[in-house]
Coordinates of C-alpha atoms and ligand atoms in Angstrom, one line a residue:
M144 CA 128.5 81.7 100.3
C145 CA 127.4 78.2 101.3
N146 CA 128.6 75.6 98.8
C147 CA 126.5 72.7 99.9
T148 CA 124.9 70.5 97.3
C149 CA 121.4 71.8 97.7
I150 CA 122.4 75.1 96.3
R151 CA 124.2 73.7 93.3
A152 CA 121.4 71.2 92.6
G153 CA 118.9 74.1 92.1
L154 CA 120.6 75.5 89.0
S155 CA 118.1 74.2 86.5
A156 CA 115.7 76.9 85.4
S157 CA 112.0 76.0 85.8
P158 CA 109.8 76.7 82.8
E159 CA 108.0 79.6 84.3
V160 CA 111.3 81.5 84.7
A161 CA 112.3 80.8 81.1
Q162 CA 109.4 83.0 79.9
I163 CA 110.7 86.2 81.5
R164 CA 114.4 86.1 81.9
P165 CA 116.0 88.0 84.7
D166 CA 118.9 90.1 83.8
D167 CA 121.9 87.8 83.2
N168 CA 124.5 90.3 84.2
P169 CA 123.5 91.8 87.5
K170 CA 125.6 94.4 89.3
S171 CA 124.8 94.8 93.0
L172 CA 122.4 96.0 95.6
V173 CA 122.5 99.5 97.0
T174 CA 124.0 99.0 100.5
I175 CA 122.0 100.4 103.4
E176 CA 124.0 98.5 106.1
H177 CA 126.9 96.0 106.1
E178 CA 126.4 94.2 109.4
P179 CA 123.8 92.9 109.4
M180 CA 123.6 93.0 105.6
I181 CA 120.8 95.2 104.3
G182 CA 120.5 96.4 100.7
E183 CA 117.9 97.7 98.3
T184 CA 117.2 96.9 94.7
P185 CA 118.9 99.5 92.3
Q186 CA 116.4 101.6 90.3
R187 CA 117.4 100.2 86.9
A188 CA 116.2 96.7 87.9
F189 CA 112.6 97.9 88.2
D190 CA 112.2 97.7 84.4
N191 CA 112.3 93.9 84.9
W192 CA 109.1 92.3 86.0
L193 CA 111.2 89.7 87.8
T194 CA 113.9 90.9 90.0
P195 CA 117.2 88.9 89.4
N196 CA 118.1 87.1 92.6
P197 CA 121.3 89.0 93.2
L198 CA 119.4 92.3 92.9
F199 CA 116.4 91.2 95.2
Y200 CA 116.5 93.5 98.2
V201 CA 117.8 92.0 101.5
R202 CA 116.7 92.9 105.0
N203 CA 118.4 91.1 107.9
H204 CA 118.0 91.8 111.6
F205 CA 121.0 89.6 112.6
D206 CA 124.0 88.0 110.9
I207 CA 123.2 85.4 108.2
P208 CA 123.3 81.9 109.7
H209 CA 125.4 79.4 107.6
I210 CA 123.3 76.3 107.5
R211 CA 124.5 72.9 106.1
C212 CA 121.5 71.3 104.5
S213 CA 122.7 67.8 105.2
H214 CA 122.3 68.7 108.9
W215 CA 119.2 70.8 108.6
K216 CA 115.8 69.6 109.9
L217 CA 112.5 71.4 110.3
S218 CA 110.8 70.8 113.6
V219 CA 107.0 71.0 113.8
D220 CA 105.5 70.9 117.4
G221 CA 103.0 72.4 119.8
V222 CA 99.3 71.8 119.5
V223 CA 99.7 68.9 117.0
S224 CA 98.8 65.2 117.0
Q225 CA 102.5 64.3 116.4
D226 CA 105.7 66.2 116.4
L227 CA 107.7 66.2 113.1
Q228 CA 111.4 66.4 112.1
L229 CA 111.4 66.9 108.4
T230 CA 114.5 66.8 106.1
L231 CA 114.8 69.0 103.0
D232 CA 114.2 65.9 100.8
E233 CA 111.1 65.0 102.7
L234 CA 109.7 68.5 102.2
K235 CA 110.6 68.5 98.5
D236 CA 108.6 65.2 98.1
L237 CA 105.4 67.1 98.9
T238 CA 103.3 68.8 96.2
R239 CA 105.2 71.7 94.7
V240 CA 103.6 75.1 94.1
T241 CA 105.1 78.0 92.3
L242 CA 103.8 81.6 92.6
P243 CA 105.1 85.0 91.5
I244 CA 105.1 87.2 94.5
T245 CA 106.2 90.8 95.2
M246 CA 107.6 91.3 98.6
E247 CA 107.9 94.7 100.1
C248 CA 109.6 95.7 103.4
A249 CA 107.4 97.6 105.7
G250 CA 110.1 100.3 105.8
N251 CA 110.3 100.8 102.1
N252 CA 110.4 104.6 101.2
R253 CA 111.0 105.5 104.8
S254 CA 113.5 108.2 103.7
D255 CA 110.5 110.1 102.2
L256 CA 109.1 110.8 105.7
D257 CA 109.1 114.3 107.0
P258 CA 109.8 114.5 109.9
P259 CA 112.1 111.5 109.5
A260 CA 111.4 108.2 111.3
P261 CA 114.2 106.1 112.8
G262 CA 115.3 102.9 111.1
N263 CA 116.9 102.0 107.8
Q264 CA 116.5 104.9 105.4
F265 CA 115.2 102.9 102.4
Q266 CA 114.4 104.8 99.3
N267 CA 112.3 103.1 96.6
G268 CA 114.2 99.8 96.5
A269 CA 113.0 97.6 99.4
V270 CA 110.5 95.9 97.1
S271 CA 111.2 93.1 94.6
T272 CA 109.5 90.3 92.7
A273 CA 110.4 86.6 92.2
Y274 CA 108.9 83.3 91.4
W275 CA 108.9 81.3 94.6
A276 CA 108.6 77.5 94.7
G277 CA 107.8 75.3 97.6
V278 CA 105.1 73.4 99.5
P279 CA 101.9 74.8 101.0
L280 CA 102.4 75.1 104.8
K281 CA 98.9 73.6 105.3
D282 CA 100.2 70.3 103.8
V283 CA 102.9 70.1 106.4
L284 CA 100.5 71.1 109.2
A285 CA 98.1 68.4 108.0
I286 CA 100.8 65.7 108.4
A287 CA 101.4 66.9 112.0
G288 CA 97.6 67.1 112.6
I289 CA 96.4 70.4 114.1
G290 CA 95.0 69.9 117.6
D291 CA 91.9 71.5 119.3
G292 CA 92.3 75.1 120.3
A293 CA 95.0 76.0 117.8
R294 CA 95.0 79.8 117.3
E295 CA 98.4 80.7 115.8
V296 CA 101.4 79.2 114.2
L297 CA 104.9 80.4 115.3
F298 CA 107.9 80.5 113.0
E299 CA 111.5 80.6 114.3
G300 CA 114.5 81.4 112.2
H301 CA 118.1 80.1 112.7
D302 CA 119.4 83.7 113.1
S303 CA 119.6 85.4 116.5
G304 CA 121.0 88.4 118.2
V305 CA 120.1 91.4 120.4
P306 CA 117.5 93.3 118.4
A307 CA 117.7 96.6 120.3
P308 CA 119.6 98.1 123.3
G309 CA 118.3 96.6 126.6
E310 CA 116.8 93.6 124.9
S311 CA 118.1 90.1 125.5
E312 CA 119.4 87.8 122.8
M313 CA 116.7 86.2 120.8
P314 CA 116.0 84.4 117.5
Y315 CA 113.9 86.1 114.8
T316 CA 110.4 84.7 115.5
R317 CA 107.0 85.7 114.3
S318 CA 103.5 84.1 114.3
L319 CA 100.6 84.0 111.9
P320 CA 96.9 83.6 112.7
I321 CA 95.8 80.0 112.0
D322 CA 93.7 81.0 109.0
V323 CA 96.6 82.8 107.3
A324 CA 98.9 79.8 108.0
M325 CA 96.3 77.4 106.5
H326 CA 95.8 79.5 103.3
P327 CA 96.8 77.4 100.3
D328 CA 99.1 80.2 99.0
T329 CA 101.1 80.4 102.3
L330 CA 104.3 78.5 101.3
L331 CA 107.5 77.0 102.7
V332 CA 109.8 77.9 99.8
Y333 CA 113.1 76.3 98.7
E334 CA 113.5 78.0 95.3
M335 CA 113.6 81.5 94.0
N336 CA 113.4 82.2 90.3
G337 CA 114.2 78.6 89.6
R338 CA 117.3 78.5 91.7
A339 CA 117.9 77.1 95.2
L340 CA 117.0 79.8 97.7
P341 CA 120.1 81.9 98.1
E342 CA 121.7 82.1 101.5
E343 CA 120.8 85.7 102.2
H344 CA 117.1 85.0 101.3
G345 CA 116.6 82.2 103.8
H346 CA 118.4 79.1 102.6
P347 CA 117.4 76.3 102.7
I348 CA 113.7 77.1 103.6
R349 CA 111.8 80.2 104.3
L350 CA 108.2 81.0 104.9
M351 CA 106.4 83.1 102.2
V352 CA 103.2 84.9 103.1
P353 CA 102.0 86.4 99.9
G354 CA 100.4 89.9 100.2
W355 CA 101.9 90.6 103.6
Y356 CA 104.8 92.9 104.3
G357 CA 108.2 91.1 104.2
M358 CA 108.6 90.8 108.0
A359 CA 106.1 87.9 108.0
S360 CA 108.1 85.7 105.7
V361 CA 110.5 84.3 108.2
K362 CA 113.9 83.2 106.7
W363 CA 116.1 80.2 107.7
L364 CA 113.3 78.3 109.3
R365 CA 114.2 75.8 112.0
R366 CA 111.0 75.4 114.0
I367 CA 107.2 75.7 113.5
S368 CA 105.0 75.6 116.6
V369 CA 101.2 75.5 116.6
L370 CA 100.0 77.6 119.5
D371 CA 96.8 77.8 121.5
F372 CA 97.5 81.4 122.5
N373 CA 98.5 84.7 120.8
Y374 CA 102.3 85.1 120.6
E375 CA 103.6 88.5 121.7
G376 CA 107.3 88.6 120.7
F377 CA 109.5 91.6 120.1
F378 CA 109.0 91.5 116.3
Q379 CA 105.2 91.7 116.8
T380 CA 104.7 94.0 119.8
D381 CA 107.8 96.3 119.7
R382 CA 108.3 96.4 115.9
Y383 CA 106.0 96.1 112.9
I384 CA 103.1 97.9 114.6
I385 CA 101.4 101.1 113.4
E386 CA 99.1 103.6 114.9
D387 CA 95.8 103.6 113.0
E388 CA 93.7 106.8 112.4
T389 CA 92.1 106.5 115.8
G390 CA 95.6 106.3 117.5
K391 CA 95.2 102.6 118.3
T392 CA 98.3 100.5 117.8
V393 CA 97.7 97.5 115.4
P394 CA 100.2 95.0 114.0
L395 CA 101.1 95.3 110.3
S396 CA 99.9 92.7 107.9
S397 CA 98.8 93.3 104.3
I398 CA 100.8 95.5 102.0
G399 CA 99.1 98.8 101.5
V400 CA 98.1 99.6 97.9
K401 CA 100.9 101.6 96.3
S402 CA 102.2 102.8 92.9
V403 CA 105.5 104.5 92.1
I404 CA 106.8 106.3 89.0
G405 CA 110.0 104.6 87.8
S406 CA 110.7 107.1 85.1
P407 CA 111.1 110.0 84.5
A408 CA 113.1 110.7 87.7
E409 CA 112.9 113.7 90.0
G410 CA 114.4 116.7 88.3
D411 CA 114.6 115.2 84.8
V412 CA 114.5 117.6 81.9
I413 CA 112.2 116.4 79.1
E414 CA 112.1 117.6 75.5
M415 CA 108.7 118.7 74.1
G416 CA 107.0 115.9 72.1
G417 CA 105.7 112.6 73.3
M418 CA 107.1 110.6 76.2
C419 CA 106.0 107.9 78.5
V420 CA 105.7 107.9 82.3
N421 CA 106.5 104.4 83.5
G422 CA 105.9 102.7 86.8
T423 CA 104.8 99.8 89.0
A424 CA 101.8 99.3 91.3
W425 CA 101.0 96.6 93.9
S426 CA 98.7 95.8 96.7
G427 CA 98.6 93.0 99.3
E428 CA 94.8 92.7 99.5
D429 CA 93.9 92.1 95.9
R430 CA 95.0 92.5 92.3
I431 CA 95.6 96.0 90.9
A432 CA 92.4 97.3 89.2
A433 CA 93.7 100.6 87.8
I434 CA 96.4 103.2 88.0
D435 CA 95.6 106.9 87.3
V436 CA 98.3 109.4 86.4
S437 CA 98.3 113.2 86.9
C438 CA 100.7 115.5 85.1
D439 CA 99.4 118.7 86.7
G440 CA 100.0 118.1 90.4
G441 CA 96.8 116.2 91.1
E442 CA 94.3 118.5 89.3
T443 CA 93.3 116.0 86.6
W444 CA 93.8 112.3 86.4
T445 CA 93.9 109.9 83.4
R446 CA 94.0 106.1 83.4
A447 CA 97.4 104.5 82.6
D448 CA 97.8 101.5 80.4
V449 CA 99.0 98.3 82.1
F450 CA 101.4 95.9 80.4
G451 CA 103.3 92.8 81.3
P452 CA 102.0 90.0 83.6
S453 CA 98.9 90.7 85.8
E454 CA 99.2 88.4 88.8
R455 CA 97.3 88.3 92.1
Y456 CA 100.4 88.7 94.3
A457 CA 102.9 90.5 92.0
W458 CA 103.3 94.1 90.9
Q459 CA 101.8 95.5 87.8
H460 CA 103.8 97.4 85.3
W461 CA 102.1 100.4 83.7
R462 CA 102.8 103.4 81.5
Y463 CA 101.1 106.6 80.5
C464 CA 102.1 108.3 77.3
W465 CA 102.0 112.0 77.6
S466 CA 102.5 115.0 75.3
P467 CA 103.3 118.0 77.4
P468 CA 101.1 121.0 76.3
A469 CA 103.9 123.6 76.7
P470 CA 107.4 124.0 78.1
G471 CA 107.4 124.5 81.9
E472 CA 107.5 122.8 85.3
Y473 CA 105.2 119.8 85.9
T474 CA 104.4 117.6 88.8
L475 CA 103.7 114.0 87.9
M476 CA 101.8 111.7 90.2
S477 CA 100.4 108.1 90.1
R478 CA 97.7 106.6 92.2
A479 CA 96.6 102.9 92.3
I480 CA 93.4 101.3 93.2
D481 CA 93.0 97.5 93.9
A482 CA 90.1 95.2 93.0
R483 CA 88.8 95.5 96.6
G484 CA 88.4 99.2 96.2
N485 CA 91.5 100.2 98.3
V486 CA 92.8 103.5 97.0
Q487 CA 96.4 104.6 97.4
P488 CA 96.3 107.5 99.9
M489 CA 97.4 111.0 98.6
K490 CA 99.5 111.3 101.7
T491 CA 101.3 108.6 103.8
H492 CA 99.9 108.3 107.3
W493 CA 103.1 109.4 109.3
N494 CA 103.9 106.9 112.1
R495 CA 106.5 106.6 114.8
L496 CA 108.4 103.7 113.3
G497 CA 108.1 104.7 109.7
Y498 CA 106.1 101.9 108.1
M499 CA 103.7 101.6 105.2
V500 CA 104.9 104.6 103.3
N501 CA 102.4 104.3 100.5
G502 CA 101.2 107.8 99.8
V503 CA 101.2 109.3 96.3
R504 CA 104.8 110.3 95.5
P505 CA 105.1 113.5 93.3
V506 CA 107.9 113.7 90.7
Q507 CA 108.9 117.2 89.4
V508 CA 110.1 117.5 85.8
S509 CA 110.9 120.4 83.5
V510 CA 109.8 120.4 79.9
R511 CA 111.8 122.4 77.5
A512 CA 111.2 123.4 73.9
Ligands
LIG1298 N1 114.8 84.9 110.1 C1 114.6 86.1 109.6 N2 113.6 86.2 108.7 C2 113.3 87.5 108.2 C3 114.0 88.6 108.6 C4 115.1 88.4 109.5 O1 115.9 89.3 109.8 N3 115.4 87.1 110.0 N4 113.7 89.8 108.1 C5 112.3 90.0 107.7 C6 112.1 91.2 106.9 S1 111.8 92.6 107.9 C7 111.9 91.3 105.6 S2 111.4 92.7 104.8 C8 112.1 90.1 104.8 C9 113.2 90.4 103.7 O2 113.5 89.2 103.0 P1 114.7 89.2 101.9 O3 115.9 89.6 102.6 O4 114.7 87.9 101.3 O5 114.3 90.3 100.9 O6 112.5 89.0 105.5 C10 111.9 88.8 106.8 N5 112.2 87.6 107.4
LIG1299 MO1 111.1 94.4 106.5

């Protein structure tokens, strides 16, 4: 771990975090890969609305770069009136914004796909929620002054490597359309749940694009370039693309509306009497409007109760209290709808790279007398 002062200086909890305390005694991530480090959030952490930092899923393409914040500077260049070189302190002097945001990796639940798709075989755990604090990207771009003809903003991380056999060495880079970059909720963040951004999550500064799959939120930022053309790098044209219903390939952006049942788990045996089905639901395009639950394999649906915080960019906890009518085998399902009318699909649209696995996920349970 990096021991530089900016990590130690972040230890004071901000007020918004005091309300909902993350687990103080975290264990560890479920390892998917050691080098580069990839790990998912363990199931028991999903009862927490906020994911404790050490249990927040990690998805790295390359080795974690070790950055000394005293040496770190953020370059801003390209189609701008003046190039910038900003220190961490200069960024922190800008207006601070804090938002709770759920981030989901585009490959979350990939292991559900049949036939399987290549890539990290994530189960449920490549999704987590934190309070992120930082500065609106638009405020930094305003200082640089966006020039005529600007179309996109490109973000370059400090990490680099060979992303696939036959490719050359490259840094992790992705761009955003200018309107997304200028959205007031698109942030350059330096704090996570009231602590300095941990090394594995992009220390000292990462981009945070609320509502988009995780790949957009570039970690360990070193350079931001305003472009007058559309960037076509590896992580936008070879990866993070999906075939739509017509077979056309489109880049991933917003997180698809999704709900999952946290408990009971697949194969659980339940005693007759009352019990609660618990879960979470989220959507990139809008807040969650409702979650419906079926206990008969999708024949009939009943509205679940929501509880806990309801925030535009964060997941919604829900429960459905159920009294099984008789002993036997039951198939439980949940289906979310967001305020824009996007309905969680009954089946995931299978795709070659295994992204956006947001179909309804049945859970089989036995009820005994
Ligand atoms: N620089 C850099 N940024 C990155 C990545 C990366 O490998 N390098 N991975 C992306 C992907 S695919 C995801 S899902 C998120 C994961 O962020 P986390 O590790 O903080 O959960 O970071 C994104 N930003
Ligand atoms: Mo990801």
